[in-house]
Amino acid sequence: MTSAIPIDLSTWPRRQHFEHYRSVVPCTYAITVELDATVFVETLRASARKSYVAQVWALATAVNQHDAFRMCLTTDGAPATWPVVHPSFTVFNPELETFASIWAPYDTSFATFHDTAAALLAEHRTATEMFPQGPPPQNSFDVSSLPWTSFTGFTLAVQQGFDHLAPIITLGRYVEREGKVLLPVALQVHHAAADGFHAARLLGTVQELVDDPTWVD
């Protein structure tokens, strides 16, 4: 695993913001949006690629493009940034009605990532352990999916979560409205790591990826 790179506090424009939301007013926030996934869904319907894996790759690609969402804390509590982060995502066991959390190494090639992630989903769909691969790497972020329901709001209340700077992303069921296919996406953010501007930009990057899904094949 690559090492996190400490942030130079002497030149970091968000130093005061980090210190405020880390120590003075520790807080997280959540934002839920409906992404226009119309073209994305049409492309996947004509492809052999798995929709869930494509969703996870798009999220991981966007997260890896923005430093604010690759942040972590060093052992002394200082901010640092991972060079790359890997998605940890859920797979449902329909027989037991439980889920497992698995992870796949991020790759800029969707085809490479797809083959790895799809195999892991197939392997662990009957897992009885929550973490069948063992603990996920430190440089990972969480994705979960609720394909059974759509939503317009979703918030996690994470006890002792103020040391967790990685984003947490939750996906809902597609919903059709006014000729469009919409994908609910909830983003949980630590305010020390990112402001609303950064959250909006991240979600905008995801929207760009699903608007032009030529990477699917």
PDB file of C-alpha atoms in Angstrom:
ATOM      1  CA  MET A   1       0.000   0.000   0.000  1.00  0.00           C
ATOM      2  CA  THR A   2       1.262   3.454  -0.870  1.00  0.00           C
ATOM      3  CA  SER A   3       1.796   5.924   1.967  1.00  0.00           C
ATOM      4  CA  ALA A   4      -0.322   8.988   2.570  1.00  0.00           C
ATOM      5  CA  ILE A   5       1.340  12.285   1.728  1.00  0.00           C
ATOM      6  CA  PRO A   6       1.187  14.913   4.516  1.00  0.00           C
ATOM      7  CA  ILE A   7      -0.390  18.216   3.516  1.00  0.00           C
ATOM      8  CA  ASP A   8       1.870  21.264   3.785  1.00  0.00           C
ATOM      9  CA  LEU A   9      -0.073  23.360   6.283  1.00  0.00           C
ATOM     10  CA  SER A  10       2.003  26.452   5.560  1.00  0.00           C
ATOM     11  CA  THR A  11       0.591  26.697   2.040  1.00  0.00           C
ATOM     12  CA  TRP A  12      -2.775  24.920   2.370  1.00  0.00           C
ATOM     13  CA  PRO A  13      -5.660  27.379   1.773  1.00  0.00           C
ATOM     14  CA  ARG A  14      -8.052  25.263   3.892  1.00  0.00           C
ATOM     15  CA  ARG A  15      -5.849  25.041   6.973  1.00  0.00           C
ATOM     16  CA  GLN A  16      -8.149  27.216   9.104  1.00  0.00           C
ATOM     17  CA  HIS A  17     -11.232  25.409   7.825  1.00  0.00           C
ATOM     18  CA  PHE A  18      -9.693  22.032   8.619  1.00  0.00           C
ATOM     19  CA  GLU A  19      -8.760  23.094  12.147  1.00  0.00           C
ATOM     20  CA  HIS A  20     -12.191  24.623  12.756  1.00  0.00           C
ATOM     21  CA  TYR A  21     -14.205  21.594  11.631  1.00  0.00           C
ATOM     22  CA  ARG A  22     -11.739  19.146  13.127  1.00  0.00           C
ATOM     23  CA  SER A  23     -11.369  20.670  16.595  1.00  0.00           C
ATOM     24  CA  VAL A  24     -13.733  23.592  17.238  1.00  0.00           C
ATOM     25  CA  VAL A  25     -16.941  22.415  15.569  1.00  0.00           C
ATOM     26  CA  PRO A  26     -16.398  18.789  14.496  1.00  0.00           C
ATOM     27  CA  CYS A  27     -19.136  17.904  12.064  1.00  0.00           C
ATOM     28  CA  THR A  28     -20.117  15.916   9.029  1.00  0.00           C
ATOM     29  CA  TYR A  29     -22.820  16.688   6.505  1.00  0.00           C
ATOM     30  CA  ALA A  30     -24.730  14.805   3.841  1.00  0.00           C
ATOM     31  CA  ILE A  31     -26.104  15.777   0.463  1.00  0.00           C
ATOM     32  CA  THR A  32     -28.440  13.716  -1.711  1.00  0.00           C
ATOM     33  CA  VAL A  33     -28.902  14.293  -5.423  1.00  0.00           C
ATOM     34  CA  GLU A  34     -30.579  12.512  -8.313  1.00  0.00           C
ATOM     35  CA  LEU A  35     -28.132  12.083 -11.167  1.00  0.00           C
ATOM     36  CA  ASP A  36     -29.467  11.882 -14.709  1.00  0.00           C
ATOM     37  CA  ALA A  37     -28.472   8.321 -15.638  1.00  0.00           C
ATOM     38  CA  THR A  38     -30.586   8.015 -18.793  1.00  0.00           C
ATOM     39  CA  VAL A  39     -27.716   7.571 -21.273  1.00  0.00           C
ATOM     40  CA  PHE A  40     -25.739   5.535 -18.748  1.00  0.00           C
ATOM     41  CA  VAL A  41     -28.573   3.021 -18.312  1.00  0.00           C
ATOM     42  CA  GLU A  42     -29.190   2.777 -22.057  1.00  0.00           C
ATOM     43  CA  THR A  43     -25.514   2.058 -22.640  1.00  0.00           C
ATOM     44  CA  LEU A  44     -25.400  -0.632 -19.973  1.00  0.00           C
ATOM     45  CA  ARG A  45     -28.541  -2.325 -21.281  1.00  0.00           C
ATOM     46  CA  ALA A  46     -26.728  -2.815 -24.580  1.00  0.00           C
ATOM     47  CA  SER A  47     -23.589  -4.060 -22.833  1.00  0.00           C
ATOM     48  CA  ALA A  48     -22.558  -7.176 -20.937  1.00  0.00           C
ATOM     49  CA  ARG A  49     -21.065  -5.007 -18.205  1.00  0.00           C
ATOM     50  CA  LYS A  50     -22.629  -5.049 -14.753  1.00  0.00           C
ATOM     51  CA  SER A  51     -24.472  -1.868 -13.782  1.00  0.00           C
ATOM     52  CA  TYR A  52     -23.405  -1.915 -10.124  1.00  0.00           C
ATOM     53  CA  VAL A  53     -19.730  -2.325 -11.023  1.00  0.00           C
ATOM     54  CA  ALA A  54     -20.038   0.552 -13.486  1.00  0.00           C
ATOM     55  CA  GLN A  55     -21.608   2.725 -10.778  1.00  0.00           C
ATOM     56  CA  VAL A  56     -18.794   1.909  -8.344  1.00  0.00           C
ATOM     57  CA  TRP A  57     -16.095   2.590 -10.954  1.00  0.00           C
ATOM     58  CA  ALA A  58     -17.620   5.965 -11.845  1.00  0.00           C
ATOM     59  CA  LEU A  59     -17.684   6.930  -8.165  1.00  0.00           C
ATOM     60  CA  ALA A  60     -14.109   5.736  -7.607  1.00  0.00           C
ATOM     61  CA  THR A  61     -12.898   7.594 -10.678  1.00  0.00           C
ATOM     62  CA  ALA A  62     -14.481  10.817  -9.473  1.00  0.00           C
ATOM     63  CA  VAL A  63     -13.161  10.400  -5.927  1.00  0.00           C
ATOM     64  CA  ASN A  64      -9.650   9.782  -7.196  1.00  0.00           C
ATOM     65  CA  GLN A  65      -9.745  12.976  -9.241  1.00  0.00           C
ATOM     66  CA  HIS A  66     -10.213  15.205  -6.182  1.00  0.00           C
ATOM     67  CA  ASP A  67      -7.724  15.531  -3.314  1.00  0.00           C
ATOM     68  CA  ALA A  68     -10.397  16.510  -0.784  1.00  0.00           C
ATOM     69  CA  PHE A  69     -11.934  13.039  -0.989  1.00  0.00           C
ATOM     70  CA  ARG A  70      -8.670  11.130  -0.631  1.00  0.00           C
ATOM     71  CA  MET A  71      -7.848  12.684   2.728  1.00  0.00           C
ATOM     72  CA  CYS A  72      -6.918  10.887   5.944  1.00  0.00           C
ATOM     73  CA  LEU A  73      -5.224  11.627   9.248  1.00  0.00           C
ATOM     74  CA  THR A  74      -1.654  10.762  10.155  1.00  0.00           C
ATOM     75  CA  THR A  75      -0.920   9.092  13.484  1.00  0.00           C
ATOM     76  CA  ASP A  76      -0.493  12.529  15.062  1.00  0.00           C
ATOM     77  CA  GLY A  77      -3.794  13.812  13.670  1.00  0.00           C
ATOM     78  CA  ALA A  78      -2.423  15.904  10.831  1.00  0.00           C
ATOM     79  CA  PRO A  79      -4.139  15.922   7.421  1.00  0.00           C
ATOM     80  CA  ALA A  80      -2.684  13.863   4.596  1.00  0.00           C
ATOM     81  CA  THR A  81      -3.756  12.663   1.164  1.00  0.00           C
ATOM     82  CA  TRP A  82      -3.605   9.180  -0.316  1.00  0.00           C
ATOM     83  CA  PRO A  83      -2.224   9.041  -3.885  1.00  0.00           C
ATOM     84  CA  VAL A  84      -5.011   6.584  -4.727  1.00  0.00           C
ATOM     85  CA  VAL A  85      -8.046   5.207  -2.894  1.00  0.00           C
ATOM     86  CA  HIS A  86      -9.945   1.975  -3.548  1.00  0.00           C
ATOM     87  CA  PRO A  87     -13.708   1.436  -3.334  1.00  0.00           C
ATOM     88  CA  SER A  88     -15.117  -0.825  -0.632  1.00  0.00           C
ATOM     89  CA  PHE A  89     -18.639  -1.845  -1.614  1.00  0.00           C
ATOM     90  CA  THR A  90     -21.435  -4.090  -0.434  1.00  0.00           C
ATOM     91  CA  VAL A  91     -22.768  -7.364  -1.810  1.00  0.00           C
ATOM     92  CA  PHE A  92     -26.104  -8.764  -0.644  1.00  0.00           C
ATOM     93  CA  ASN A  93     -26.682 -12.357   0.451  1.00  0.00           C
ATOM     94  CA  PRO A  94     -30.369 -12.935  -0.480  1.00  0.00           C
ATOM     95  CA  GLU A  95     -30.670 -16.183   1.452  1.00  0.00           C
ATOM     96  CA  LEU A  96     -29.468 -14.784   4.779  1.00  0.00           C
ATOM     97  CA  GLU A  97     -30.634 -11.201   4.066  1.00  0.00           C
ATOM     98  CA  THR A  98     -27.255  -9.887   5.163  1.00  0.00           C
ATOM     99  CA  PHE A  99     -24.498  -8.126   3.293  1.00  0.00           C
ATOM    100  CA  ALA A 100     -20.746  -8.420   3.012  1.00  0.00           C
ATOM    101  CA  SER A 101     -18.334  -5.556   2.485  1.00  0.00           C
ATOM    102  CA  ILE A 102     -15.689  -6.235  -0.145  1.00  0.00           C
ATOM    103  CA  TRP A 103     -13.142  -4.078  -1.926  1.00  0.00           C
ATOM    104  CA  ALA A 104     -11.393  -4.040  -5.285  1.00  0.00           C
ATOM    105  CA  PRO A 105      -8.232  -2.194  -6.300  1.00  0.00           C
ATOM    106  CA  TYR A 106      -9.072   0.884  -8.322  1.00  0.00           C
ATOM    107  CA  ASP A 107      -7.856   0.887 -11.904  1.00  0.00           C
ATOM    108  CA  THR A 108      -8.230   3.688 -14.428  1.00  0.00           C
ATOM    109  CA  SER A 109      -9.220   1.004 -16.942  1.00  0.00           C
ATOM    110  CA  PHE A 110     -12.899   0.204 -16.434  1.00  0.00           C
ATOM    111  CA  ALA A 111     -12.488  -3.149 -18.197  1.00  0.00           C
ATOM    112  CA  THR A 112      -9.745  -4.197 -15.778  1.00  0.00           C
ATOM    113  CA  PHE A 113     -11.665  -3.011 -12.734  1.00  0.00           C
ATOM    114  CA  HIS A 114     -14.890  -4.606 -13.972  1.00  0.00           C
ATOM    115  CA  ASP A 115     -13.373  -8.056 -14.345  1.00  0.00           C
ATOM    116  CA  THR A 116     -11.876  -7.946 -10.850  1.00  0.00           C
ATOM    117  CA  ALA A 117     -14.938  -6.480  -9.120  1.00  0.00           C
ATOM    118  CA  ALA A 118     -17.448  -8.711 -10.917  1.00  0.00           C
ATOM    119  CA  ALA A 119     -15.491 -11.805  -9.888  1.00  0.00           C
ATOM    120  CA  LEU A 120     -15.403 -10.627  -6.270  1.00  0.00           C
ATOM    121  CA  LEU A 121     -19.153  -9.985  -6.248  1.00  0.00           C
ATOM    122  CA  ALA A 122     -19.812 -13.468  -7.595  1.00  0.00           C
ATOM    123  CA  GLU A 123     -17.401 -15.057  -5.132  1.00  0.00           C
ATOM    124  CA  HIS A 124     -18.756 -13.345  -2.035  1.00  0.00           C
ATOM    125  CA  ARG A 125     -22.511 -13.114  -2.718  1.00  0.00           C
ATOM    126  CA  THR A 126     -23.010 -16.054  -0.314  1.00  0.00           C
ATOM    127  CA  ALA A 127     -20.503 -14.807   2.262  1.00  0.00           C
ATOM    128  CA  THR A 128     -21.463 -15.208   5.901  1.00  0.00           C
ATOM    129  CA  GLU A 129     -18.800 -12.828   7.214  1.00  0.00           C
ATOM    130  CA  MET A 130     -19.127  -9.077   6.999  1.00  0.00           C
ATOM    131  CA  PHE A 131     -15.536  -8.697   5.734  1.00  0.00           C
ATOM    132  CA  PRO A 132     -14.729 -11.914   3.854  1.00  0.00           C
ATOM    133  CA  GLN A 133     -11.455 -10.490   2.495  1.00  0.00           C
ATOM    134  CA  GLY A 134     -10.363  -9.289   5.906  1.00  0.00           C
ATOM    135  CA  PRO A 135     -10.182  -5.616   6.872  1.00  0.00           C
ATOM    136  CA  PRO A 136     -10.229  -3.263   3.865  1.00  0.00           C
ATOM    137  CA  PRO A 137      -7.081  -1.220   3.216  1.00  0.00           C
ATOM    138  CA  GLN A 138      -6.666   2.086   4.985  1.00  0.00           C
ATOM    139  CA  ASN A 139      -6.803   3.901   1.655  1.00  0.00           C
ATOM    140  CA  SER A 140     -10.367   2.905   0.865  1.00  0.00           C
ATOM    141  CA  PHE A 141     -13.747   4.621   0.886  1.00  0.00           C
ATOM    142  CA  ASP A 142     -17.208   3.115   1.328  1.00  0.00           C
ATOM    143  CA  VAL A 143     -19.985   2.600  -1.186  1.00  0.00           C
ATOM    144  CA  SER A 144     -23.281   0.940  -0.333  1.00  0.00           C
ATOM    145  CA  SER A 145     -26.338   0.247  -2.457  1.00  0.00           C
ATOM    146  CA  LEU A 146     -30.069   0.171  -1.704  1.00  0.00           C
ATOM    147  CA  PRO A 147     -31.406  -1.190  -4.995  1.00  0.00           C
ATOM    148  CA  TRP A 148     -34.768  -1.951  -3.352  1.00  0.00           C
ATOM    149  CA  THR A 149     -35.827   1.667  -2.873  1.00  0.00           C
ATOM    150  CA  SER A 150     -35.334   5.126  -4.245  1.00  0.00           C
ATOM    151  CA  PHE A 151     -34.810   8.063  -1.900  1.00  0.00           C
ATOM    152  CA  THR A 152     -34.442  11.830  -1.879  1.00  0.00           C
ATOM    153  CA  GLY A 153     -32.540  11.997   1.389  1.00  0.00           C
ATOM    154  CA  PHE A 154     -30.176   9.713   3.265  1.00  0.00           C
ATOM    155  CA  THR A 155     -28.013  10.497   6.291  1.00  0.00           C
ATOM    156  CA  LEU A 156     -25.698   8.366   8.395  1.00  0.00           C
ATOM    157  CA  ALA A 157     -25.245   9.078  12.103  1.00  0.00           C
ATOM    158  CA  VAL A 158     -21.719   7.788  12.703  1.00  0.00           C
ATOM    159  CA  GLN A 159     -20.730   7.606  16.345  1.00  0.00           C
ATOM    160  CA  GLN A 160     -17.089   8.593  16.848  1.00  0.00           C
ATOM    161  CA  GLY A 161     -16.922   9.399  13.152  1.00  0.00           C
ATOM    162  CA  PHE A 162     -15.000  12.646  13.470  1.00  0.00           C
ATOM    163  CA  ASP A 163     -11.701  10.977  12.610  1.00  0.00           C
ATOM    164  CA  HIS A 164     -13.141   9.506   9.424  1.00  0.00           C
ATOM    165  CA  LEU A 165     -12.310  11.837   6.542  1.00  0.00           C
ATOM    166  CA  ALA A 166     -13.109   9.482   3.657  1.00  0.00           C
ATOM    167  CA  PRO A 167     -16.430  10.013   1.871  1.00  0.00           C
ATOM    168  CA  ILE A 168     -19.278   7.530   2.320  1.00  0.00           C
ATOM    169  CA  ILE A 169     -21.543   7.121  -0.709  1.00  0.00           C
ATOM    170  CA  THR A 170     -24.947   5.414  -0.850  1.00  0.00           C
ATOM    171  CA  LEU A 171     -26.794   4.544  -4.058  1.00  0.00           C
ATOM    172  CA  GLY A 172     -30.533   4.060  -4.434  1.00  0.00           C
ATOM    173  CA  ARG A 173     -32.807   2.400  -6.982  1.00  0.00           C
ATOM    174  CA  TYR A 174     -33.233   3.999 -10.368  1.00  0.00           C
ATOM    175  CA  VAL A 175     -36.435   5.985 -10.744  1.00  0.00           C
ATOM    176  CA  GLU A 176     -38.052   7.092 -14.007  1.00  0.00           C
ATOM    177  CA  ARG A 177     -39.518  10.577 -14.152  1.00  0.00           C
ATOM    178  CA  GLU A 178     -40.429  12.812 -17.093  1.00  0.00           C
ATOM    179  CA  GLY A 179     -38.653  10.576 -19.590  1.00  0.00           C
ATOM    180  CA  LYS A 180     -35.435  10.413 -17.597  1.00  0.00           C
ATOM    181  CA  VAL A 181     -33.832   7.665 -15.530  1.00  0.00           C
ATOM    182  CA  LEU A 182     -32.538   9.115 -12.262  1.00  0.00           C
ATOM    183  CA  LEU A 183     -30.050   7.602  -9.835  1.00  0.00           C
ATOM    184  CA  PRO A 184     -30.225   8.708  -6.167  1.00  0.00           C
ATOM    185  CA  VAL A 185     -26.758   9.324  -4.744  1.00  0.00           C
ATOM    186  CA  ALA A 186     -26.145  10.293  -1.108  1.00  0.00           C
ATOM    187  CA  LEU A 187     -22.745  11.670  -0.184  1.00  0.00           C
ATOM    188  CA  GLN A 188     -21.601  11.810   3.453  1.00  0.00           C
ATOM    189  CA  VAL A 189     -18.669  14.180   4.007  1.00  0.00           C
ATOM    190  CA  HIS A 190     -16.480  15.281   6.901  1.00  0.00           C
ATOM    191  CA  HIS A 191     -16.535  19.082   6.863  1.00  0.00           C
ATOM    192  CA  ALA A 192     -12.847  19.212   7.827  1.00  0.00           C
ATOM    193  CA  ALA A 193     -12.033  17.510   4.526  1.00  0.00           C
ATOM    194  CA  ALA A 194     -14.426  19.215   2.157  1.00  0.00           C
ATOM    195  CA  ASP A 195     -16.883  22.081   1.896  1.00  0.00           C
ATOM    196  CA  GLY A 196     -20.091  22.228  -0.092  1.00  0.00           C
ATOM    197  CA  PHE A 197     -18.188  23.483  -3.126  1.00  0.00           C
ATOM    198  CA  HIS A 198     -16.015  20.360  -3.138  1.00  0.00           C
ATOM    199  CA  ALA A 199     -19.016  18.047  -2.668  1.00  0.00           C
ATOM    200  CA  ALA A 200     -20.849  19.691  -5.574  1.00  0.00           C
ATOM    201  CA  ARG A 201     -17.775  19.402  -7.789  1.00  0.00           C
ATOM    202  CA  LEU A 202     -17.363  15.711  -6.953  1.00  0.00           C
ATOM    203  CA  LEU A 203     -20.989  14.977  -7.811  1.00  0.00           C
ATOM    204  CA  GLY A 204     -20.585  17.025 -10.982  1.00  0.00           C
ATOM    205  CA  THR A 205     -17.662  14.818 -11.991  1.00  0.00           C
ATOM    206  CA  VAL A 206     -19.797  11.707 -11.476  1.00  0.00           C
ATOM    207  CA  GLN A 207     -22.542  13.274 -13.599  1.00  0.00           C
ATOM    208  CA  GLU A 208     -20.037  13.938 -16.384  1.00  0.00           C
ATOM    209  CA  LEU A 209     -18.947  10.298 -16.332  1.00  0.00           C
ATOM    210  CA  VAL A 210     -22.502   8.956 -16.617  1.00  0.00           C
ATOM    211  CA  ASP A 211     -23.380  11.569 -19.257  1.00  0.00           C
ATOM    212  CA  ASP A 212     -20.643  10.184 -21.524  1.00  0.00           C
ATOM    213  CA  PRO A 213     -20.364   6.458 -20.730  1.00  0.00           C
ATOM    214  CA  THR A 214     -18.164   5.622 -23.736  1.00  0.00           C
ATOM    215  CA  TRP A 215     -15.783   4.061 -21.172  1.00  0.00           C
ATOM    216  CA  VAL A 216     -18.270   1.247 -20.509  1.00  0.00           C
ATOM    217  CA  ASP A 217     -17.039  -0.778 -23.484  1.00  0.00           C
TER     218      ASP A 217
END
